[in-house]
């Protein structure tokens, strides 16, 4: 009985031995591959060299506050919203004609009335979807084509493609634009991104006239939301808008306005916001430490840590980095003779931004992208040119 099974048994044994050996080799190979990979990716990483700065930049002092605010909003309690007093202005806007009792600041009753119930539900859904992504995931840089470019291309009737735009101009609003006549050069780019609804009429020679993406912060839409049909289109109503959320309560403005917009109104992914916040805080802290020689603890005294924020322009540039092969930057910078904005007389800049730190980031983009922290290794920084 045993004899016929012996060859079979030997064969099985052989198979087991061979497969064990080969899986070991595979294991060893993949392990050494990993080591090699680590070695290769870490070596040129001047990028990750200063862990003190990286850790400091990773602290979000508003995290607990924001979480609580979002929870309260989801419960219909708007009382504590408006860290920047926007709730009162939101209250005064009359597009929903909502009256709240000043003593409690609760909107829940009114929002749950049949008339507003649909808005309320949609608002909650948007808030949930948006806040679910509030975590640090730098790979979001690799998703910008899918999340932003493709919806915009679909709207423009362009063929679906996961490629990048060949060239993009990001037009900041600095008064330095008035010293040059970059209008034609700006318009020669495939895609022109403009910021916060700065007007072009009367300035075409300096800033150009074409707009493909209107990039705004949610305060802008919040103001537009009071207008008939949420009119927010100085560049034409067919121009897609991309907006980052400054305060979660602004998702109401989004809910109300999204329906009436003829072009896409896209909200930036919260992972993208968090990446931008970290990068700018890193550059700001680095600059502070290098220039003052003081400890990072004192950074918060100079830059109000609760209010500190990247500028819209910085995030628009990040968007261009993720969706374009060549990025040209115009109107970022200052000079003593120039106004803060080309289109207003505003002299002072906002204190919640650290523009110098952001300029340092842009210069790294041009000169030594390999030192820029937080960007995923898989992400290739496109070629960047600063026109000043
Ligand atoms: C950009 O906008 C211009 C002017 O509106 C338009 O002619 C052009 O087709 C747009 N480009 C893309 C790639 O959508
Ligand atoms: C916003 O409007 C667009 C177009 O009408 C629609 O496809 C999209 O689902 C809306 N977004 C939300 C969150 O309701
Ligand atoms: C990291 O940066 C901080 C702040 O600029 C500086 O004080 C510290 O010496 C740096 N550490 C290293 C290892 O370079």
Short mmCIF file of C-alpha atoms and ligand atoms in Angstrom, two decimals:
data_model
loop_
_atom_site.label_atom_id
_atom_site.label_comp_id
_atom_site.label_asym_id
_atom_site.label_seq_id
_atom_site.Cartn_x
_atom_site.Cartn_y
_atom_site.Cartn_z
CA UNK A 1 0.00 0.00 0.00
CA UNK A 2 2.77 2.44 0.91
CA UNK A 3 5.03 2.00 -2.06
CA UNK A 4 2.94 3.74 -4.76
CA UNK A 5 2.64 6.80 -2.55
CA UNK A 6 6.29 7.29 -2.01
CA UNK A 7 7.04 9.13 -5.28
CA UNK A 8 3.99 11.27 -4.74
CA UNK A 9 5.05 12.02 -1.19
CA UNK A 10 8.57 12.95 -2.33
CA UNK A 11 7.14 15.16 -4.96
CA UNK A 12 4.95 16.93 -2.41
CA UNK A 13 7.89 17.31 -0.08
CA UNK A 14 9.92 18.75 -2.88
CA UNK A 15 7.20 21.22 -3.71
CA UNK A 16 6.95 22.29 -0.09
CA UNK A 17 10.70 22.75 0.21
CA UNK A 18 11.01 24.61 -3.04
CA UNK A 19 8.11 26.88 -2.32
CA UNK A 20 9.40 27.64 1.18
CA UNK A 21 12.80 28.47 -0.22
CA UNK A 22 11.46 30.59 -2.98
CA UNK A 23 9.08 32.47 -0.73
CA UNK A 24 12.04 33.15 1.52
CA UNK A 25 14.01 34.52 -1.36
CA UNK A 26 11.05 36.55 -2.44
CA UNK A 27 10.73 37.80 1.10
CA UNK A 28 14.38 38.62 1.31
CA UNK A 29 14.27 40.26 -2.06
CA UNK A 30 11.31 42.41 -1.23
CA UNK A 31 12.87 43.28 2.07
CA UNK A 32 16.13 44.36 0.50
CA UNK A 33 14.12 46.16 -2.11
CA UNK A 34 12.39 48.05 0.66
CA UNK A 35 15.67 48.89 2.27
CA UNK A 36 17.06 50.03 -1.01
CA UNK A 37 13.98 52.09 -1.62
CA UNK A 38 14.22 53.71 1.78
CA UNK A 39 17.83 54.37 1.24
CA UNK A 40 17.22 55.96 -2.13
CA UNK A 41 14.33 58.09 -1.01
CA UNK A 42 15.84 59.23 2.26
CA UNK A 43 19.29 60.09 1.08
CA UNK A 44 18.55 63.25 -0.90
CA UNK A 45 15.97 64.21 1.67
CA UNK A 46 17.33 67.40 2.99
CA UNK A 47 13.54 67.49 3.02
CA UNK A 48 13.01 65.67 6.28
CA UNK A 49 16.14 66.76 8.08
CA UNK A 50 14.82 69.12 10.74
CA UNK A 51 12.34 67.18 12.78
CA UNK A 52 11.87 70.03 15.26
CA UNK A 53 10.43 72.22 12.54
CA UNK A 54 8.41 69.40 11.03
CA UNK A 55 6.82 68.56 14.36
CA UNK A 56 6.13 72.16 15.14
CA UNK A 57 4.44 72.65 11.78
CA UNK A 58 2.30 69.58 12.35
CA UNK A 59 0.63 71.03 15.44
CA UNK A 60 -2.79 72.40 14.67
CA UNK A 61 -3.71 74.54 17.67
CA UNK A 62 -7.30 74.87 16.47
CA UNK A 63 -7.93 71.17 16.03
CA UNK A 64 -10.02 70.63 19.16
CA UNK A 65 -11.92 73.85 18.66
CA UNK A 66 -12.71 73.03 15.04
CA UNK A 67 -13.88 69.55 15.93
CA UNK A 68 -16.23 70.90 18.54
CA UNK A 69 -17.52 73.56 16.19
CA UNK A 70 -18.28 70.96 13.53
CA UNK A 71 -20.07 68.74 16.04
CA UNK A 72 -22.17 71.65 17.18
CA UNK A 73 -23.06 72.62 13.65
CA UNK A 74 -24.10 69.06 12.90
CA UNK A 75 -26.44 69.31 15.87
CA UNK A 76 -27.85 72.55 14.54
CA UNK A 77 -26.19 74.73 17.12
CA UNK A 78 -24.72 77.76 15.40
CA UNK A 79 -24.10 79.67 18.59
CA UNK A 80 -20.34 79.33 18.81
CA UNK A 81 -19.57 79.67 15.12
CA UNK A 82 -17.97 82.75 13.85
CA UNK A 83 -14.59 82.82 15.37
CA UNK A 84 -14.12 85.77 13.06
CA UNK A 85 -17.53 87.26 13.82
CA UNK A 86 -18.87 85.98 10.56
CA UNK A 87 -21.90 84.40 12.10
CA UNK A 88 -23.42 87.76 12.90
CA UNK A 89 -22.90 88.88 9.34
CA UNK A 90 -24.26 85.60 8.10
CA UNK A 91 -27.29 86.13 10.30
CA UNK A 92 -27.83 89.54 8.81
CA UNK A 93 -27.72 88.27 5.30
CA UNK A 94 -31.26 87.98 4.15
CA UNK A 95 -31.17 85.32 1.49
CA UNK A 96 -32.75 82.83 3.84
CA UNK A 97 -34.44 85.49 5.85
CA UNK A 98 -33.71 83.60 8.99
CA UNK A 99 -34.17 85.27 12.32
CA UNK A 100 -32.46 83.81 15.32
CA UNK A 101 -33.10 84.55 18.92
CA UNK A 102 -30.09 86.58 19.91
CA UNK A 103 -30.07 85.09 23.39
CA UNK A 104 -29.40 81.52 22.22
CA UNK A 105 -28.08 81.98 18.71
CA UNK A 106 -29.79 78.75 17.76
CA UNK A 107 -30.73 78.25 14.18
CA UNK A 108 -31.85 74.71 14.58
CA UNK A 109 -35.53 75.46 14.95
CA UNK A 110 -35.71 77.56 11.81
CA UNK A 111 -33.55 75.22 9.77
CA UNK A 112 -35.74 72.31 10.67
CA UNK A 113 -38.84 74.04 9.49
CA UNK A 114 -40.14 72.46 6.26
CA UNK A 115 -39.00 75.36 4.14
CA UNK A 116 -35.39 75.00 5.11
CA UNK A 117 -35.31 71.34 5.88
CA UNK A 118 -33.82 70.40 2.52
CA UNK A 119 -31.06 72.97 2.86
CA UNK A 120 -30.41 71.78 6.36
CA UNK A 121 -30.03 68.17 5.26
CA UNK A 122 -27.78 69.08 2.35
CA UNK A 123 -25.68 71.31 4.56
CA UNK A 124 -25.21 68.50 7.05
CA UNK A 125 -24.22 66.10 4.33
CA UNK A 126 -21.68 68.54 2.86
CA UNK A 127 -20.28 69.26 6.31
CA UNK A 128 -19.95 65.56 7.07
CA UNK A 129 -18.31 64.78 3.74
CA UNK A 130 -15.92 67.67 4.02
CA UNK A 131 -14.92 67.19 7.66
CA UNK A 132 -14.39 63.46 7.23
CA UNK A 133 -11.26 64.31 5.25
CA UNK A 134 -9.75 66.60 7.82
CA UNK A 135 -6.50 64.72 8.31
CA UNK A 136 -2.96 64.84 7.10
CA UNK A 137 -2.63 62.90 3.86
CA UNK A 138 -0.12 64.54 1.50
CA UNK A 139 -0.95 62.05 -1.26
CA UNK A 140 -3.91 64.31 -1.93
CA UNK A 141 -1.50 66.09 -4.29
CA UNK A 142 -1.82 63.08 -6.60
CA UNK A 143 -5.64 63.30 -6.57
CA UNK A 144 -6.04 66.89 -7.73
CA UNK A 145 -6.43 65.85 -11.36
CA UNK A 146 -9.43 63.68 -10.48
CA UNK A 147 -10.92 66.01 -7.91
CA UNK A 148 -10.51 69.33 -9.70
CA UNK A 149 -9.24 69.12 -13.26
CA UNK A 150 -11.56 66.44 -14.54
CA UNK A 151 -14.82 68.02 -13.32
CA UNK A 152 -13.71 71.34 -14.79
CA UNK A 153 -12.75 69.77 -18.12
CA UNK A 154 -16.09 67.97 -18.27
CA UNK A 155 -17.84 71.29 -17.81
CA UNK A 156 -15.68 72.88 -20.53
CA UNK A 157 -16.44 70.03 -22.93
CA UNK A 158 -12.80 68.93 -23.07
CA UNK A 159 -11.97 65.25 -23.59
CA UNK A 160 -11.52 63.29 -20.40
CA UNK A 161 -7.85 62.82 -19.63
CA UNK A 162 -5.73 62.18 -16.60
CA UNK A 163 -2.93 64.34 -18.00
CA UNK A 164 -2.01 67.75 -16.72
CA UNK A 165 -2.59 71.10 -18.37
CA UNK A 166 0.46 72.11 -20.40
CA UNK A 167 0.76 75.57 -18.86
CA UNK A 168 -0.95 77.53 -16.11
CA UNK A 169 -0.66 81.09 -14.90
CA UNK A 170 -1.58 81.86 -11.31
CA UNK A 171 -2.28 85.56 -11.02
CA UNK A 172 -1.86 86.97 -7.54
CA UNK A 173 -3.33 90.34 -6.69
CA UNK A 174 -0.24 92.25 -5.66
CA UNK A 175 0.08 95.90 -6.64
CA UNK A 176 3.43 95.05 -8.27
CA UNK A 177 1.41 93.93 -11.31
CA UNK A 178 0.83 97.58 -12.18
CA UNK A 179 4.54 98.10 -12.83
CA UNK A 180 4.61 95.60 -15.68
CA UNK A 181 2.46 94.71 -18.65
CA UNK A 182 2.15 90.98 -18.41
CA UNK A 183 -1.41 90.84 -19.71
CA UNK A 184 -0.63 89.09 -22.99
CA UNK A 185 1.89 86.74 -21.44
CA UNK A 186 -0.66 85.73 -18.80
CA UNK A 187 -3.37 85.11 -21.37
CA UNK A 188 -1.00 82.96 -23.44
CA UNK A 189 -1.17 80.19 -20.83
CA UNK A 190 -3.64 77.34 -21.33
CA UNK A 191 -5.19 77.96 -17.95
CA UNK A 192 -5.37 81.23 -16.05
CA UNK A 193 -6.22 81.05 -12.36
CA UNK A 194 -7.37 84.25 -10.64
CA UNK A 195 -7.88 84.97 -7.00
CA UNK A 196 -10.70 86.19 -4.82
CA UNK A 197 -12.62 87.87 -7.61
CA UNK A 198 -10.10 90.62 -8.25
CA UNK A 199 -11.44 92.46 -11.26
CA UNK A 200 -9.63 92.60 -14.58
CA UNK A 201 -11.56 95.44 -16.27
CA UNK A 202 -9.33 98.43 -16.68
CA UNK A 203 -6.24 96.35 -15.87
CA UNK A 204 -6.09 94.02 -18.86
CA UNK A 205 -2.68 95.21 -19.99
CA UNK A 206 -1.29 94.34 -16.59
CA UNK A 207 -3.24 91.26 -15.60
CA UNK A 208 -4.76 89.89 -18.82
CA UNK A 209 -8.39 89.15 -19.40
CA UNK A 210 -8.92 85.42 -19.62
CA UNK A 211 -9.94 83.35 -16.63
CA UNK A 212 -10.33 79.58 -16.48
CA UNK A 213 -10.50 79.04 -12.74
CA UNK A 214 -11.71 81.50 -10.17
CA UNK A 215 -10.09 80.53 -6.89
CA UNK A 216 -11.67 82.04 -3.78
CA UNK A 217 -11.89 81.63 -0.05
CA UNK A 218 -15.31 80.98 1.41
CA UNK A 219 -15.64 84.51 2.82
CA UNK A 220 -16.03 85.65 -0.78
CA UNK A 221 -18.89 83.26 -1.49
CA UNK A 222 -20.41 84.14 1.85
CA UNK A 223 -20.66 87.74 0.68
CA UNK A 224 -21.96 86.71 -2.74
CA UNK A 225 -24.60 84.56 -1.09
CA UNK A 226 -26.58 87.66 -0.17
CA UNK A 227 -26.97 88.61 -3.80
CA UNK A 228 -29.69 87.57 -6.14
CA UNK A 229 -28.82 84.07 -7.38
CA UNK A 230 -25.61 84.17 -5.31
CA UNK A 231 -24.00 86.18 -8.08
CA UNK A 232 -20.25 85.64 -7.70
CA UNK A 233 -18.93 85.78 -11.24
CA UNK A 234 -16.90 88.82 -12.20
CA UNK A 235 -15.27 86.61 -14.85
CA UNK A 236 -18.52 85.31 -16.28
CA UNK A 237 -20.94 82.77 -14.93
CA UNK A 238 -19.46 79.91 -16.95
CA UNK A 239 -16.12 80.15 -15.16
CA UNK A 240 -15.63 77.33 -12.65
CA UNK A 241 -14.89 78.28 -9.07
CA UNK A 242 -12.68 76.48 -6.61
CA UNK A 243 -13.10 77.47 -3.00
CA UNK A 244 -11.52 76.55 0.29
CA UNK A 245 -13.59 76.58 3.43
CA UNK A 246 -12.38 79.14 5.99
CA UNK A 247 -15.12 78.33 8.46
CA UNK A 248 -17.31 75.25 8.43
CA UNK A 249 -20.43 77.39 8.73
CA UNK A 250 -19.71 78.67 5.22
CA UNK A 251 -20.86 75.32 3.90
CA UNK A 252 -24.34 76.80 4.22
CA UNK A 253 -23.42 79.39 1.65
CA UNK A 254 -22.08 76.58 -0.49
CA UNK A 255 -25.29 74.59 -0.11
CA UNK A 256 -27.43 77.56 -1.04
CA UNK A 257 -25.23 78.74 -3.92
CA UNK A 258 -24.17 75.45 -5.48
CA UNK A 259 -27.62 74.79 -6.85
CA UNK A 260 -27.86 78.11 -8.68
CA UNK A 261 -24.35 78.10 -10.16
CA UNK A 262 -24.06 77.26 -13.83
CA UNK A 263 -20.41 76.30 -13.57
CA UNK A 264 -18.80 73.91 -11.09
CA UNK A 265 -18.36 75.26 -7.59
CA UNK A 266 -15.75 72.94 -6.14
CA UNK A 267 -14.67 72.79 -2.53
CA UNK A 268 -11.05 71.96 -1.85
CA UNK A 269 -10.52 68.67 -0.07
CA UNK A 270 -9.78 69.17 3.64
CA UNK A 271 -6.66 66.99 3.23
CA UNK A 272 -5.38 69.55 0.74
CA UNK A 273 -6.14 72.39 3.18
CA UNK A 274 -4.24 70.63 5.95
CA UNK A 275 -1.24 69.99 3.74
CA UNK A 276 -1.12 73.67 2.74
CA UNK A 277 -1.45 74.77 6.36
CA UNK A 278 1.46 72.59 7.44
CA UNK A 279 3.71 73.73 4.67
CA UNK A 280 3.15 77.41 5.32
CA UNK A 281 3.54 77.01 9.04
CA UNK A 282 6.82 75.20 8.43
CA UNK A 283 8.16 78.01 6.27
CA UNK A 284 6.94 80.64 8.70
CA UNK A 285 8.50 78.93 11.71
CA UNK A 286 11.75 78.35 9.84
CA UNK A 287 11.98 81.97 8.83
CA UNK A 288 11.15 83.10 12.34
CA UNK A 289 13.82 80.92 13.92
CA UNK A 290 16.46 81.88 11.36
CA UNK A 291 15.80 85.60 11.44
CA UNK A 292 15.21 86.16 15.13
CA UNK A 293 17.24 83.33 16.65
CA UNK A 294 14.38 82.91 19.11
CA UNK A 295 12.76 79.66 20.11
CA UNK A 296 9.76 78.39 18.22
CA UNK A 297 7.55 78.90 21.28
CA UNK A 298 7.75 82.60 20.57
CA UNK A 299 6.52 82.19 17.01
CA UNK A 300 2.94 82.20 18.28
CA UNK A 301 3.47 85.61 19.88
CA UNK A 302 4.32 87.17 16.55
CA UNK A 303 1.84 85.22 14.45
CA UNK A 304 -1.45 84.79 16.24
CA UNK A 305 -1.52 81.00 16.15
CA UNK A 306 -5.32 80.81 16.27
CA UNK A 307 -5.73 83.00 13.23
CA UNK A 308 -2.64 82.05 11.27
CA UNK A 309 -3.52 80.80 7.81
CA UNK A 310 -2.08 80.28 4.37
CA UNK A 311 -3.18 82.81 1.77
CA UNK A 312 -5.57 81.97 -1.06
CA UNK A 313 -2.71 82.56 -3.48
CA UNK A 314 -0.57 79.91 -1.85
CA UNK A 315 -3.28 77.30 -2.18
CA UNK A 316 -3.99 78.29 -5.78
CA UNK A 317 -0.31 77.71 -6.54
CA UNK A 318 -0.50 74.31 -4.87
CA UNK A 319 -3.50 73.51 -7.04
CA UNK A 320 -1.53 74.49 -10.14
CA UNK A 321 1.41 72.31 -9.02
CA UNK A 322 -0.91 69.33 -8.95
CA UNK A 323 -2.65 69.95 -12.28
CA UNK A 324 -0.14 71.66 -14.60
CA UNK A 325 3.16 70.81 -16.29
CA UNK A 326 4.42 74.37 -16.22
CA UNK A 327 3.38 76.95 -13.67
CA UNK A 328 3.96 80.69 -14.06
CA UNK A 329 3.40 82.91 -11.06
CA UNK A 330 2.43 86.56 -11.50
CA UNK A 331 1.57 89.24 -8.98
CA UNK A 332 3.05 87.57 -5.93
CA UNK A 333 5.47 89.85 -4.16
CA UNK A 334 5.63 93.32 -2.79
CA UNK A 335 7.54 96.50 -3.08
CA UNK A 336 7.54 99.67 -1.07
CA UNK A 337 6.01 101.60 -3.97
CA UNK A 338 3.26 99.12 -4.74
CA UNK A 339 -0.12 98.81 -3.08
CA UNK A 340 -1.05 95.55 -1.44
CA UNK A 341 -3.61 94.79 -4.15
CA UNK A 342 -3.58 96.05 -7.71
CA UNK A 343 -7.32 96.60 -7.71
CA UNK A 344 -7.83 98.25 -4.31
CA UNK A 345 -6.17 100.94 -2.27
CA UNK A 346 -5.66 98.67 0.66
CA UNK A 347 -2.22 99.42 2.07
CA UNK A 348 -1.85 97.08 4.96
CA UNK A 349 -1.60 93.39 4.48
CA UNK A 350 -3.53 90.93 6.57
CA UNK A 351 -1.74 89.87 9.67
CA UNK A 352 -2.97 86.31 9.57
CA UNK A 353 -0.71 85.54 6.63
CA UNK A 354 3.07 85.33 6.51
CA UNK A 355 3.70 86.38 2.93
CA UNK A 356 7.47 86.33 3.28
CA UNK A 357 7.30 82.69 4.32
CA UNK A 358 5.13 81.90 1.31
CA UNK A 359 7.58 83.67 -1.02
CA UNK A 360 10.36 81.53 0.44
CA UNK A 361 8.28 78.49 -0.49
CA UNK A 362 7.80 79.74 -4.06
CA UNK A 363 11.53 80.30 -4.39
CA UNK A 364 12.18 76.74 -3.24
CA UNK A 365 9.74 75.57 -5.91
CA UNK A 366 11.91 77.23 -8.52
CA UNK A 367 15.38 76.63 -7.14
CA UNK A 368 15.38 73.50 -4.98
CA UNK A 369 12.08 71.67 -4.91
CA UNK A 370 13.75 68.67 -3.29
CA UNK A 371 13.98 70.45 0.09
CA UNK A 372 10.27 71.25 0.30
CA UNK A 373 8.78 69.40 3.25
CA UNK A 374 5.65 67.24 3.34
CA UNK A 375 5.18 66.70 -0.40
CA UNK A 376 4.89 62.99 -1.18
CA UNK A 377 7.96 61.40 -2.77
CA UNK A 378 5.82 60.20 -5.66
CA UNK A 379 4.83 63.75 -6.48
CA UNK A 380 6.82 65.49 -9.17
CA UNK A 381 7.04 69.26 -8.77
CA UNK A 382 6.46 70.84 -12.18
CA UNK A 383 8.64 73.60 -13.54
CA UNK A 384 7.82 76.92 -11.91
CA UNK A 385 8.69 80.43 -13.04
CA UNK A 386 8.11 83.58 -10.98
CA UNK A 387 7.47 86.74 -13.00
CA UNK A 388 8.11 89.79 -10.87
C1 LIG B 1 -9.61 79.05 -20.88
O1 LIG B 1 -10.46 80.15 -21.05
C2 LIG B 1 -10.49 80.67 -22.36
C3 LIG B 1 -11.29 81.97 -22.34
O2 LIG B 1 -12.43 81.81 -21.62
C4 LIG B 1 -11.07 79.64 -23.30
O3 LIG B 1 -11.12 80.12 -24.62
C5 LIG B 1 -10.20 78.40 -23.23
O4 LIG B 1 -10.76 77.37 -24.01
C6 LIG B 1 -10.06 77.91 -21.80
N1 LIG B 1 -9.09 76.84 -21.78
C7 LIG B 1 -9.34 75.65 -21.31
C8 LIG B 1 -8.25 74.63 -21.41
O5 LIG B 1 -10.39 75.34 -20.78
C1 LIG B 2 -23.46 70.89 -6.63
O1 LIG B 2 -24.06 71.09 -7.88
C2 LIG B 2 -23.66 70.17 -8.87
C3 LIG B 2 -24.29 70.61 -10.19
O2 LIG B 2 -25.60 70.95 -10.03
C4 LIG B 2 -24.11 68.77 -8.44
O3 LIG B 2 -23.70 67.83 -9.41
C5 LIG B 2 -23.47 68.45 -7.10
O4 LIG B 2 -23.91 67.21 -6.65
C6 LIG B 2 -23.81 69.52 -6.09
N1 LIG B 2 -23.07 69.24 -4.88
C7 LIG B 2 -23.67 69.01 -3.72
C8 LIG B 2 -22.78 68.65 -2.59
O5 LIG B 2 -24.86 69.06 -3.57
C1 LIG B 3 15.97 72.90 13.32
O1 LIG B 3 15.43 74.19 13.21
C2 LIG B 3 15.38 74.90 14.43
C3 LIG B 3 14.64 76.16 14.13
O2 LIG B 3 15.14 76.75 12.95
C4 LIG B 3 16.79 75.12 14.92
O3 LIG B 3 16.75 75.80 16.15
C5 LIG B 3 17.48 73.78 15.08
O4 LIG B 3 18.83 74.01 15.42
C6 LIG B 3 17.41 72.99 13.80
N1 LIG B 3 17.93 71.66 14.04
C7 LIG B 3 18.79 71.09 13.21
C8 LIG B 3 19.19 69.70 13.60
O5 LIG B 3 19.19 71.62 12.20
#
